[in-house]
Coordinates of C-alpha atoms in Angstrom, one line a residue:
M1108 CA 86.8 110.6 74.6
N1109 CA 86.5 106.8 74.3
Q1110 CA 84.0 104.6 74.8
S1111 CA 84.9 103.3 78.3
A1112 CA 85.0 107.1 79.6
L1113 CA 81.6 107.7 78.3
L1114 CA 80.0 104.4 79.9
R1115 CA 81.9 104.6 83.4
P1116 CA 79.8 103.1 86.0
D1117 CA 78.7 106.6 87.3
W1118 CA 75.5 109.0 87.2
T1119 CA 76.4 110.4 83.6
P1120 CA 74.2 111.7 81.3
A1121 CA 74.8 108.7 78.5
T1122 CA 74.5 106.1 81.7
V1123 CA 71.1 107.9 82.6
A1124 CA 69.9 108.0 79.2
L1125 CA 70.8 104.1 78.8
M1126 CA 69.0 103.4 81.8
V1127 CA 66.1 105.2 80.8
L1128 CA 65.9 104.2 77.3
G1129 CA 66.7 100.7 78.9
F1130 CA 63.3 100.7 81.0
V1131 CA 61.4 102.1 78.0
V1132 CA 62.3 98.9 75.7
F1133 CA 62.6 96.4 78.2
W1134 CA 62.5 97.0 81.8
P1135 CA 65.2 94.2 82.5
L1136 CA 67.5 96.1 80.5
G1137 CA 67.0 99.1 82.5
L1138 CA 67.5 97.3 85.7
A1139 CA 70.8 95.7 84.5
M1140 CA 71.9 99.2 83.4
L1141 CA 70.9 100.5 87.0
A1142 CA 73.0 98.0 88.5
Y1143 CA 75.8 98.8 86.5
I1144 CA 75.5 102.2 87.2
L1145 CA 75.4 101.3 91.2
F1146 CA 77.8 98.3 91.1
G1147 CA 79.8 99.0 88.2
E1148 CA 83.1 99.5 90.4
K1149 CA 82.7 96.3 92.3
F1150 CA 82.4 94.6 89.0
Q1151 CA 85.5 95.6 87.7
T1152 CA 87.5 94.6 90.8
F1153 CA 85.4 91.0 91.0
K1154 CA 86.6 90.7 87.1
R1155 CA 90.2 91.4 88.0
D1156 CA 90.4 89.1 91.0
A1157 CA 88.2 86.1 88.9
N1158 CA 91.1 86.6 86.1
R1159 CA 94.0 86.6 88.8
K1160 CA 92.3 83.2 90.5
A1161 CA 92.1 81.8 87.0
D1162 CA 95.3 82.8 86.1
D1163 CA 96.9 81.4 89.3
A1164 CA 94.6 78.1 88.9
F1165 CA 95.9 77.1 85.6
A1166 CA 99.5 78.2 86.0
W1167 CA 100.2 74.3 86.5
Y1168 CA 99.3 73.9 82.9
R1169 CA 101.5 76.4 81.5
G1170 CA 104.4 75.0 83.5
A1171 CA 103.7 71.7 82.5
R1172 CA 103.3 72.7 78.6
T1173 CA 106.7 73.9 78.9
S1174 CA 108.7 71.8 81.2
G1175 CA 106.5 68.5 81.8
P1176 CA 106.3 65.3 79.9
F1177 CA 103.9 67.0 77.6
A1178 CA 106.3 69.7 76.5
S1179 CA 106.6 70.8 73.1
T1180 CA 110.1 70.9 71.6
T1181 CA 111.7 71.8 68.4
G1182 CA 114.3 69.5 68.8
N1183 CA 116.7 72.9 69.1
V1184 CA 117.9 73.2 72.5
A1185 CA 118.7 76.8 71.9
F1186 CA 115.7 77.9 70.6
D1187 CA 113.8 76.0 73.2
D1188 CA 115.8 77.8 75.9
W1189 CA 115.1 81.1 74.2
R1190 CA 111.5 80.5 74.0
E1191 CA 111.2 79.6 77.3
T1192 CA 113.3 82.8 78.8
E1193 CA 111.1 84.9 76.7
L1194 CA 107.8 83.5 78.2
K1195 CA 109.1 84.0 81.3
R1196 CA 110.1 87.7 80.3
L1197 CA 106.3 88.1 78.9
D1198 CA 104.8 86.7 82.0
E1199 CA 106.7 88.9 84.0
E1200 CA 105.8 92.0 81.9
R1201 CA 102.2 90.7 82.0
R1202 CA 102.1 90.9 85.8
R1203 CA 103.8 94.4 85.6
L1204 CA 101.2 95.9 83.7
D1205 CA 98.2 94.3 85.5
E1206 CA 99.9 95.8 88.4
M1207 CA 100.1 99.4 86.7
R1208 CA 96.5 99.1 85.5
A1209 CA 95.6 98.2 88.9
E1210 CA 97.5 101.5 90.1
F1211 CA 95.9 103.7 87.5
D1212 CA 92.5 102.3 88.1
T1213 CA 92.8 103.4 91.8
Y1214 CA 94.3 106.9 90.7
A1215 CA 91.3 107.4 88.6
R1216 CA 88.9 106.5 91.2
E1217 CA 90.7 108.9 93.8
L1218 CA 90.6 111.6 90.9
R1219 CA 87.0 111.2 90.6
R1220 CA 86.1 111.3 94.3
A1221 CA 88.4 114.5 94.5
K1222 CA 86.3 115.9 91.5
D1223 CA 83.0 115.0 93.1
Q1224 CA 84.1 116.4 96.7
E1225 CA 85.1 119.9 95.0
E1226 CA 81.9 120.1 93.0
F1227 CA 80.1 119.0 96.5
D1228 CA 82.1 121.9 98.2
R1229 CA 81.3 124.6 95.7
F1230 CA 77.8 123.7 95.9
M1231 CA 77.6 123.8 99.5
R1232 CA 79.6 127.5 99.5
H1233 CA 77.2 128.8 96.8
R1234 CA 74.2 127.5 98.8
H1235 CA 75.3 129.4 102.1
E1236 CA 76.6 132.3 100.7
P1237 CA 74.3 135.7 101.0
K1238 CA 71.9 136.5 98.2
A1239 CA 73.2 139.0 96.0
T1240 CA 69.8 140.6 95.2
G1241 CA 69.0 141.6 98.7
E1242 CA 66.7 139.1 100.0
V1243 CA 66.4 138.1 103.1
T1244 CA 65.9 134.5 103.6
P1245 CA 63.9 133.6 106.9
P1246 CA 65.8 131.7 109.6
K1247 CA 65.0 128.0 109.9
T1248 CA 62.9 127.1 112.8
Q1249 CA 62.1 124.0 114.0
T1250 CA 58.7 123.2 114.3
D1251 CA 57.1 120.4 115.9
Y1252 CA 54.1 118.5 114.6

């Protein structure tokens, strides 16, 4: 188990323990851990969107560096052409890997959701099944106060 799986933004024993420890040591740390537990998934999406926007914003710099008046050339046209095609290939590979990571994040989120749903359904079945010890539970009545 790697560290990112242990400290995922969810109510795991590790995150709860860190939150309690944070409140004991210095209350803002506990509050920060609570925010991570509650809003951690949104932080990941925010980070990915911010990185994408920053990449788009500075794309002009990469283009200007390789093809503009400030392009660094070695003087060897064949090498410069090869380097340019390799950089384009690497950019395409990075884009593809970013898409794959986003797909995996979605898959992992849905897998956790399915696991949580299964545990909840199991709890509800267990809660509503008749007691094996012969105990009779009184019927629930609505009382007016």
